[in-house]
Structure formats: C-alpha cells, structure tokens
Coordinates of C-alpha atoms and ligand atoms in Angstrom, one line a residue:
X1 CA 0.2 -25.9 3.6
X2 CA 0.6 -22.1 2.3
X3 CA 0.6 -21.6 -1.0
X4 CA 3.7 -19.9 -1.7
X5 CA 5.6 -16.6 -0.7
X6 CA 3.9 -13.1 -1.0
X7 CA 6.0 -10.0 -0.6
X8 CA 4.4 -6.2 -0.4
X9 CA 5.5 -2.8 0.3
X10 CA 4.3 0.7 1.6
X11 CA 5.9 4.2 1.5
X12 CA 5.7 5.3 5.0
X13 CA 3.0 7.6 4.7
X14 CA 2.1 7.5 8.1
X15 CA -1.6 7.2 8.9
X16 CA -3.7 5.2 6.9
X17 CA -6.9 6.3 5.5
X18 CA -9.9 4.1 4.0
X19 CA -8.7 4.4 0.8
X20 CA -5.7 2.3 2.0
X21 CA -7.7 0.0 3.9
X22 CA -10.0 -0.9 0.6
X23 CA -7.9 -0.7 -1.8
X24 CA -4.4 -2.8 0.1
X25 CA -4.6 -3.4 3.8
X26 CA -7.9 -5.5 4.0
X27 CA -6.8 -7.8 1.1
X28 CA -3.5 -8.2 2.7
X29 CA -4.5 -9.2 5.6
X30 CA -7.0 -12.2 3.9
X31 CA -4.2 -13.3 2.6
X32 CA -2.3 -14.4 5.6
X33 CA -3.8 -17.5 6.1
X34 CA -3.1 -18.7 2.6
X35 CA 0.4 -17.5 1.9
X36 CA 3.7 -16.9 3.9
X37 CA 3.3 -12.9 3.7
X38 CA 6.3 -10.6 4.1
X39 CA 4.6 -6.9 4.7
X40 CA 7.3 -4.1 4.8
X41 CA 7.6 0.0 5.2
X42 CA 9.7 0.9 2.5
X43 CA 11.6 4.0 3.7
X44 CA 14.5 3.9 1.2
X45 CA 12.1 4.0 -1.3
X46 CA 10.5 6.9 0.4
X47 CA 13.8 8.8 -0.1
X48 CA 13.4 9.1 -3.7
X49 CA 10.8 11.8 -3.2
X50 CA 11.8 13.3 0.1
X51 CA 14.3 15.6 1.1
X52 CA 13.2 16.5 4.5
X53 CA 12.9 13.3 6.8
X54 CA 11.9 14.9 10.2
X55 CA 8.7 13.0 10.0
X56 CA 9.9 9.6 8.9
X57 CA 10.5 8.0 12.4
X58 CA 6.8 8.9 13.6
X59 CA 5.4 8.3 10.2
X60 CA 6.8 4.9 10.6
X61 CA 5.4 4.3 14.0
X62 CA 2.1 6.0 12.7
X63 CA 1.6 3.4 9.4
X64 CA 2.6 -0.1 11.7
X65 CA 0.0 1.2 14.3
X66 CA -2.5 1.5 11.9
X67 CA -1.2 -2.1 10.6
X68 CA -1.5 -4.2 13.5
X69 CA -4.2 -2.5 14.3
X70 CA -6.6 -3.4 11.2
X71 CA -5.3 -7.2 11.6
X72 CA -2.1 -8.0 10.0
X73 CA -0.5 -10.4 12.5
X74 CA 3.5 -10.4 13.2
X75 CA 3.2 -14.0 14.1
X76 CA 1.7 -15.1 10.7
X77 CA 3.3 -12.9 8.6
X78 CA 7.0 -10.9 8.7
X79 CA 6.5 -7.2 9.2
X80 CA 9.4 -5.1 9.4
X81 CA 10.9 -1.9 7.9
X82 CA 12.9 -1.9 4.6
X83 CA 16.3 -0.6 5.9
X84 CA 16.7 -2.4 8.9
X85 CA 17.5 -5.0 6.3
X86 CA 20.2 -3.6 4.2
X87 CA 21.2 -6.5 2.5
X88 CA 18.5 -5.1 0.1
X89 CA 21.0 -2.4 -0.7
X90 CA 23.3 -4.8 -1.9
X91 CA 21.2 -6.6 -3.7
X92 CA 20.0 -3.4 -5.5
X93 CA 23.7 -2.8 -6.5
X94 CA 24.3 -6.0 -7.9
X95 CA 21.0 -5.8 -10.0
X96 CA 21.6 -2.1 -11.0
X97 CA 24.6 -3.6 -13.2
X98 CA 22.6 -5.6 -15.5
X99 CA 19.2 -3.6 -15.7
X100 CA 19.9 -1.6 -18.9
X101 CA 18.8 2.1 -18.2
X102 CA 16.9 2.3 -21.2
X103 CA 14.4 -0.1 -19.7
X104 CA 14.3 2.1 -16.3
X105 CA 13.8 5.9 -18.4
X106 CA 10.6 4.0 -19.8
X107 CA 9.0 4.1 -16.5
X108 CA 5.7 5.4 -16.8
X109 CA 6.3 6.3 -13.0
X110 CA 9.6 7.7 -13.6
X111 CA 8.7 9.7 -16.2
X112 CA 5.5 11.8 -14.3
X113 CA 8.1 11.6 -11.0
X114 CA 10.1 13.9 -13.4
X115 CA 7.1 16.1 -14.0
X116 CA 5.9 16.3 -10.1
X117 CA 9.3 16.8 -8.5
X118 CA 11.7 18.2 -11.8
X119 CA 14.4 19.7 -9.1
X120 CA 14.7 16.6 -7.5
X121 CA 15.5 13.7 -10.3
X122 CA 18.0 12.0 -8.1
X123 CA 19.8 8.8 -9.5
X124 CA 17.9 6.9 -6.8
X125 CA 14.6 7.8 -8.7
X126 CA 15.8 6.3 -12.0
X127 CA 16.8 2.6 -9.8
X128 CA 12.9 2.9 -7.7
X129 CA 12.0 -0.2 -9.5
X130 CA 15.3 -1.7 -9.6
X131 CA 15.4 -1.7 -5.9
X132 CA 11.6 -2.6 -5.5
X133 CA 12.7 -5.9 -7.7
X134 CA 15.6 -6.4 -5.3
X135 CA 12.7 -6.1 -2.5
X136 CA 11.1 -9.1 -4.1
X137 CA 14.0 -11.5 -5.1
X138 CA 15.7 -11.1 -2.1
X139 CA 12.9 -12.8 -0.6
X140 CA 12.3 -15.3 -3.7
X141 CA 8.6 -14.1 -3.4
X142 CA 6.6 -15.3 -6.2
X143 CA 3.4 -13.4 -5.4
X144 CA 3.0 -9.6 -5.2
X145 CA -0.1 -7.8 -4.0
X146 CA -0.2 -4.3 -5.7
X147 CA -2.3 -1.5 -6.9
X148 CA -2.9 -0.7 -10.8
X149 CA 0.2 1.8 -10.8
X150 CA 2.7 -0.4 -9.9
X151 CA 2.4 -2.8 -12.6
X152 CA 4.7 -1.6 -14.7
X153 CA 7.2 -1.9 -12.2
X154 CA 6.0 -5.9 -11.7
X155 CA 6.9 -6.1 -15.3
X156 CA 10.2 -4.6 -15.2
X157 CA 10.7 -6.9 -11.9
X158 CA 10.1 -9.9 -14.3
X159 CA 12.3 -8.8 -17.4
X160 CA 15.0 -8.7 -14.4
X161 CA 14.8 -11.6 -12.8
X162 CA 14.9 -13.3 -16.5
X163 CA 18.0 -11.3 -17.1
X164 CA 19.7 -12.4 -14.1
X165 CA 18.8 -15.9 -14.5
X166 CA 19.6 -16.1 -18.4
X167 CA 22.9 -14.0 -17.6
X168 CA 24.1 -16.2 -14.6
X169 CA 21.9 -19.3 -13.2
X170 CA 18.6 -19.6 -12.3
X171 CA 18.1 -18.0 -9.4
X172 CA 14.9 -16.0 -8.6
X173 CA 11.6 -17.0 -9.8
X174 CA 9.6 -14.6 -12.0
X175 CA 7.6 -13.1 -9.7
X176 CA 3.9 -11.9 -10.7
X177 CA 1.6 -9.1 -9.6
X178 CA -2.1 -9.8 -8.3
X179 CA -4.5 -6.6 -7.9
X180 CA -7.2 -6.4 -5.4
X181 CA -11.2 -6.7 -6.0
X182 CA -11.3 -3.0 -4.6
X183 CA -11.3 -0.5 -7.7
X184 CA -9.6 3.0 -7.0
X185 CA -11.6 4.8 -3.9
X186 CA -12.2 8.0 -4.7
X187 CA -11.3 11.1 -2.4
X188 CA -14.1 13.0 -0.6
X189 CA -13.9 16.0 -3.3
X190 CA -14.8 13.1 -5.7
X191 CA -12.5 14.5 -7.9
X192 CA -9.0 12.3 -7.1
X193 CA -7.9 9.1 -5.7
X194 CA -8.0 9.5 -1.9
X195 CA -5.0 10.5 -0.8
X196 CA -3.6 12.0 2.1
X197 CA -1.7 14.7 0.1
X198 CA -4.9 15.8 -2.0
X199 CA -6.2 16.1 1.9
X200 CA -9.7 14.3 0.6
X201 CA -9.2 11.1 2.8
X202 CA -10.6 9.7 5.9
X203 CA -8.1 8.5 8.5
X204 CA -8.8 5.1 10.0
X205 CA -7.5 6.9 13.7
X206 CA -9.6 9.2 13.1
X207 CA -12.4 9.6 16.4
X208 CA -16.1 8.6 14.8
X209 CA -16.9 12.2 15.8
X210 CA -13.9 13.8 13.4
X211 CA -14.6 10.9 10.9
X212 CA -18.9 12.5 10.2
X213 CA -18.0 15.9 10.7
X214 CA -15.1 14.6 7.6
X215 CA -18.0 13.1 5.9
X216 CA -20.3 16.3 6.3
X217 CA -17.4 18.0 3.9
X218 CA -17.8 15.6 1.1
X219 CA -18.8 16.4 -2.0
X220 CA -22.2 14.4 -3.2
X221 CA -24.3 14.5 -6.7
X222 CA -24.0 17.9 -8.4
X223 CA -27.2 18.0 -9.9
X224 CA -29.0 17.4 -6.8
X225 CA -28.8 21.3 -5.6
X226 CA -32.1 21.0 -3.6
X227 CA -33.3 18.6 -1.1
X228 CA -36.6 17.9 -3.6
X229 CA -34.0 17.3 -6.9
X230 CA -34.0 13.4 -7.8
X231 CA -30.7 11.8 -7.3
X232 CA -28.5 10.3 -9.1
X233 CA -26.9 7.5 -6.7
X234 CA -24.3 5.9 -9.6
X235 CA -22.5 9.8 -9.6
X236 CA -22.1 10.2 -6.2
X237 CA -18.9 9.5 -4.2
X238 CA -21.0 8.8 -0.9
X239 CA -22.7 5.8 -2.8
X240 CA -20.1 4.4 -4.3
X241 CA -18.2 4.4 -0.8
X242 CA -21.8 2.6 0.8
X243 CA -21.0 -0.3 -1.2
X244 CA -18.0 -0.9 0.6
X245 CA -19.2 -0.5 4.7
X246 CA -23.4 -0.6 4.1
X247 CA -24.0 -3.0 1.9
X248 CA -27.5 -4.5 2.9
X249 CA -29.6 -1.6 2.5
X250 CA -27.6 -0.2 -0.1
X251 CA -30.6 -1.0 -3.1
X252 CA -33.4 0.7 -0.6
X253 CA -31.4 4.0 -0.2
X254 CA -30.4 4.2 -3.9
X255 CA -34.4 4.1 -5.0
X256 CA -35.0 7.0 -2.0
X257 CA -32.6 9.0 -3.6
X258 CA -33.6 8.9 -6.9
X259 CA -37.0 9.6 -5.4
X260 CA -35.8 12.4 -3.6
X261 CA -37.0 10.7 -0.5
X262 CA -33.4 11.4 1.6
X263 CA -31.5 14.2 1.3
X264 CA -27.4 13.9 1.1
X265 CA -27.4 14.9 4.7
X266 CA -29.1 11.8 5.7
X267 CA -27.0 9.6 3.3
X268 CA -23.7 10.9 4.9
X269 CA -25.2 9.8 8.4
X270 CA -25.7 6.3 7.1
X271 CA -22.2 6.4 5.7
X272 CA -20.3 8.0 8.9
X273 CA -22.5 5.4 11.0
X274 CA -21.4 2.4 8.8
X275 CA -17.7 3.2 8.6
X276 CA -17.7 4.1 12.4
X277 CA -19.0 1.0 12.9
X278 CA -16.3 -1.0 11.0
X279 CA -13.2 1.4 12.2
X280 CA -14.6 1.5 16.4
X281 CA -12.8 -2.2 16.9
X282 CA -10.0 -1.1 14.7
X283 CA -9.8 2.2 16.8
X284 CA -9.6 0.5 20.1
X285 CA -7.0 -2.2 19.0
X286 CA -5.0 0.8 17.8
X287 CA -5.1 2.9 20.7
X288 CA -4.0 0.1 22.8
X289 CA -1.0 -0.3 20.6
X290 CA -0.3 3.2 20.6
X291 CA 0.2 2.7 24.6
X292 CA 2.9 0.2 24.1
X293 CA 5.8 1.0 22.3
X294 CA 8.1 -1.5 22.8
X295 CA 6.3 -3.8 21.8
X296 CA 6.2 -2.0 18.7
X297 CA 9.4 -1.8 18.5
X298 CA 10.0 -5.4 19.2
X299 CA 7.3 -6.5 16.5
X300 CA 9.8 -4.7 13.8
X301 CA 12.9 -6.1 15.5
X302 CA 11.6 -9.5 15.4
X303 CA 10.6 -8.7 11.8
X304 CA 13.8 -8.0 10.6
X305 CA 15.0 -10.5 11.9
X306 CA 12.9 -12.8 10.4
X307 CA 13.7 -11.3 7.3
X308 CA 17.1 -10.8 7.3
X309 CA 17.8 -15.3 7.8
X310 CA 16.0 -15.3 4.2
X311 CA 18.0 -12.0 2.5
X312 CA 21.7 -12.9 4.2
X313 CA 20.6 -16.5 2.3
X314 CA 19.7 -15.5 -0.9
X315 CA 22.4 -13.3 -1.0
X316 CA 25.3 -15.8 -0.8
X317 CA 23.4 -17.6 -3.4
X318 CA 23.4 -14.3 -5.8
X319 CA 27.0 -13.9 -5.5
X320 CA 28.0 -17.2 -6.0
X321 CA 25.7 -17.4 -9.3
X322 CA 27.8 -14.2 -10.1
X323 CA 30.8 -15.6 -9.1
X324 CA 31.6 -13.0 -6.7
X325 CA 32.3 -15.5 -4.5
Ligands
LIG401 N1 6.4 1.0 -5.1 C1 5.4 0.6 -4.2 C2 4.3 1.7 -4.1 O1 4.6 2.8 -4.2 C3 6.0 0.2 -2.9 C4 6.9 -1.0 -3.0 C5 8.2 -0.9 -2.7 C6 6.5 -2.3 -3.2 N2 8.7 -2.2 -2.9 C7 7.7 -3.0 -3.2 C8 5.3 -2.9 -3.5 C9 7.7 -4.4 -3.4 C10 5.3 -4.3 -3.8 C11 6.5 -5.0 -3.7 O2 3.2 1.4 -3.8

C-alpha cells in the first residue's frame, strides 16, 4: 500500500549536474516505492524567465534522459512534461481569481526575480506560485519534495487551497513540503550553489575523463598554498563533496590532510574516481536512452496521459464546487 500522492517539478534546465542528483533526483527516486510519484518538466514555468525558447525542446529531451537514466521509473511513477497537460492552465486561471495579489508581491522569489530579470516582470512571474499550486491540486498531491527556496511557495500553495476550500467546498487537501537530507552542494568555485548558470557544476553525462579534468579546476582550502601547508578538510569543497560518493575512507584522508600527508591533487583523484564510479552505470543507462527516442517520446506520452485521467477529474470537481458547472 503507498502512502499517499507526491507531486514534484523541474525547470527544464537540460542536463543535470551532481548538484541535482544530491540535492532532488536521488531522493526522488527512493521515494517511488513508498508513494504514488508524479515527476514533471515544468516548461510553462520555465517561460517566466525566458524569452528565447530555441533550446527548450532539446533541453527537455536532455533533463528526461538524465531522469530515466539515474532511476526514476515511468512504470512506478507518472513522468511527463507540464504543458502537454493544459488543464493546469485552467486550473491556474480559476485559482488566479481568489489568490489576493498582495499575497503573490510577498514572494520572496518574486521579489529577487524582479531584481535578476527587472526588463522582464511579466504578469506570468507574479502567478509562478499560483500556477505551481495549480500543479499540485490538480493532482490532489498531499506530499511535495522541494528544495529550501521553494518553501515559501509550499506556504502560499497551502493558504490557497484553504481559500479555495473555505470559499467553495472542500476540495484539495493542504498539501505540505518535505526537504531532502542533502544540504545545498556547493559549486566547484566553492563560492555558489552549483548551478549550471554559475558554470561551477559537474554534469552527470559528463565522460569520467571530462568529469577529473572538471574536478582538476576546483577550487580547494585556501590556506593550503603549498603541498607541505596542513589542511583544513572542514573548508574545502572537495571534502565536503567526499562525504557524499567516498564515504568509507573519508576519516583517514581528512587526518592526511591536516597532516599534510596528500596534497589537493591526490584528493581530487579520490573524488573524480568516486563520482566516476557512481555516474559509469548512470552513464551507460543514459547513453542507451539517448539511442532511442521514441521511446522517449512514448515514456512522456504515456505520462501525460496518465496525468491528464487525474487533472480532466479534478477539474470537473473544481468547477462544480465553483458552480461553473
Ligand atoms: N518552482 C519549482 C522550482 O523552481 C518547480 C516547480 C514547479 C515545482 N511546480 C512545482 C516544484 C510543483 C514542486 C511542486 O524548483
């Protein structure tokens, strides 16, 4: 028996990078075999931020690749792409009548959007969580997976759904947000969250040869300018991203490099070595995959599908409640 219904989302970013794996991916996989999961590229969303789409199709193809390929299954869980099921649209309209704007300009997320992309404050950006909610409800998910950031919008998805179900009848059930065990992963410059626009990430596609010679780049301990200068293991990036791919001898190599006994070369080695060992089977799967496009393409069909029985359902429901129908 599964435990309820979980519902995430993703920009299309296109590849994914470990940072993504840690922090989302690996946790949403694990929790397939509890939960009915319902994983989905969210390209309208994307359009908030992006004016030119010439990369959207590929990123698209790029992000389920990298999906399937790390172990989220299309037979346990739904995975499809946000606007092949446009009842979400809809449903986005409806709710954007009775989500007060006030609520929406509070937006901690709206509010640096403003800041990063000034030109570009399009009405869609002010309604990003009002249609993230409608992502949710429409699938009565009760269970959302997110990062740190995106709990303010888990707030605003609850303050919603009690609107809704205080204005008309009880229809949606609160959802709530759960964070992953994995803290932020920090970029290679050890300076940002690894992202793909700060250009500090490591691509799980990546070949093992292009994922050390990525490693060789990163940035380690600053006080450790010589190879004979102690260390200081609980500064540096490379350590912190040990914990997540080396973790047995991870104790031994922190007393060598406070001893000076390794030098950062040798610890990047350990790290490329450990991480290509993890991402080879992920690699292959992937490359596979990447052979056999129609199956991709059915795997999103099918999604949609899937997804659309529950939205076209919960619809009907909505408009009923709002006596629309
Ligand atoms: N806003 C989320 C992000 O940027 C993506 C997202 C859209 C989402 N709809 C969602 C996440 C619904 C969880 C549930 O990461």
């Amino acid at each position: 028996m599964k435990r309820g219904r979980i519902f995430s989302g993703a920009r299309p970013t296109g590849r994914q990078h470990i940072g993504n794996y840690l922090g989302a991916l690996q946790n949403w996989v694990k929790l397939q075999d509890d939960y009915n999961c319902i994983y989905c590229i969210v390209d309208i969303h994307a359009l908030t931020s992006l004016e030119d789409t010439r990369n959207l199709q590929n990123n698209i193809h790029e992000m389920i690749l990298d999906w399937l390929a790390i172990g989220l299954d299309s037979k346990k869980s739904i995975l499809f792409v946000q606007s092949h099921v446009p009842e979400v649209m809809e449903l986005h309209t409806l709710l954007s009548m009775i989500t007060p704007l006030s609520w929406l300009l509070r937006v901690p997320t709206f509010k640096e959007k403003v800041k990063l992309q000034p030109d570009n404050v399009n009405y869609g950006l002010v309604g990003y969580p009002v249609l993230m909610t409608s992502d949710i409800v429409l699938y009565k998910a009760t269970v959302v997976p997110v990062g740190e950031d995106q709990l303010p919008h888990l707030e605003l998805a609850r303050e919603i759904t009690r609107r809704f179900n205080n204005l008309f009848s009880y229809t949606f059930p609160e959802p709530e947000g759960i964070l992953t065990h994995y803290p932020l992963v920090v970029g290679l410059d050890g300076k940002e969250k690894m992202s793909k626009q700060a250009g500090n990430d490591i691509e799980l596609a990546l070949s093992a040869e292009e994922t050390i010679e990525k490693i060789k780049t990163a940035y380690t301990d600053p006080a450790r300018r010589y190879r004979t200068d102690p260390g200081h293991p609980e500064k540096c990036n490379i350590y912190k991203l040990m914990f997540y791919f080396n973790s047995t001898s991870i104790s031994a190599i922190a007393e060598e490099c406070k001893e000076a006994k390794i030098g950062c070369v040798d610890c990047k080695m350990i790290l490329a070595t450990a991480i290509n060992k993890v991402l080879e089977p992920i690699r292959e799967k992937r490359a596979e995959l990447a052979n056999n496009p129609k199956y991709i393409t059915e795997v999103l069909s099918d999604g949609a599908d899937r997804a659309r029985v529950i939205a076209r359902e919960t619809l009907i429901e909505v408009k009923k409640n709002m006596k629309l129908i």
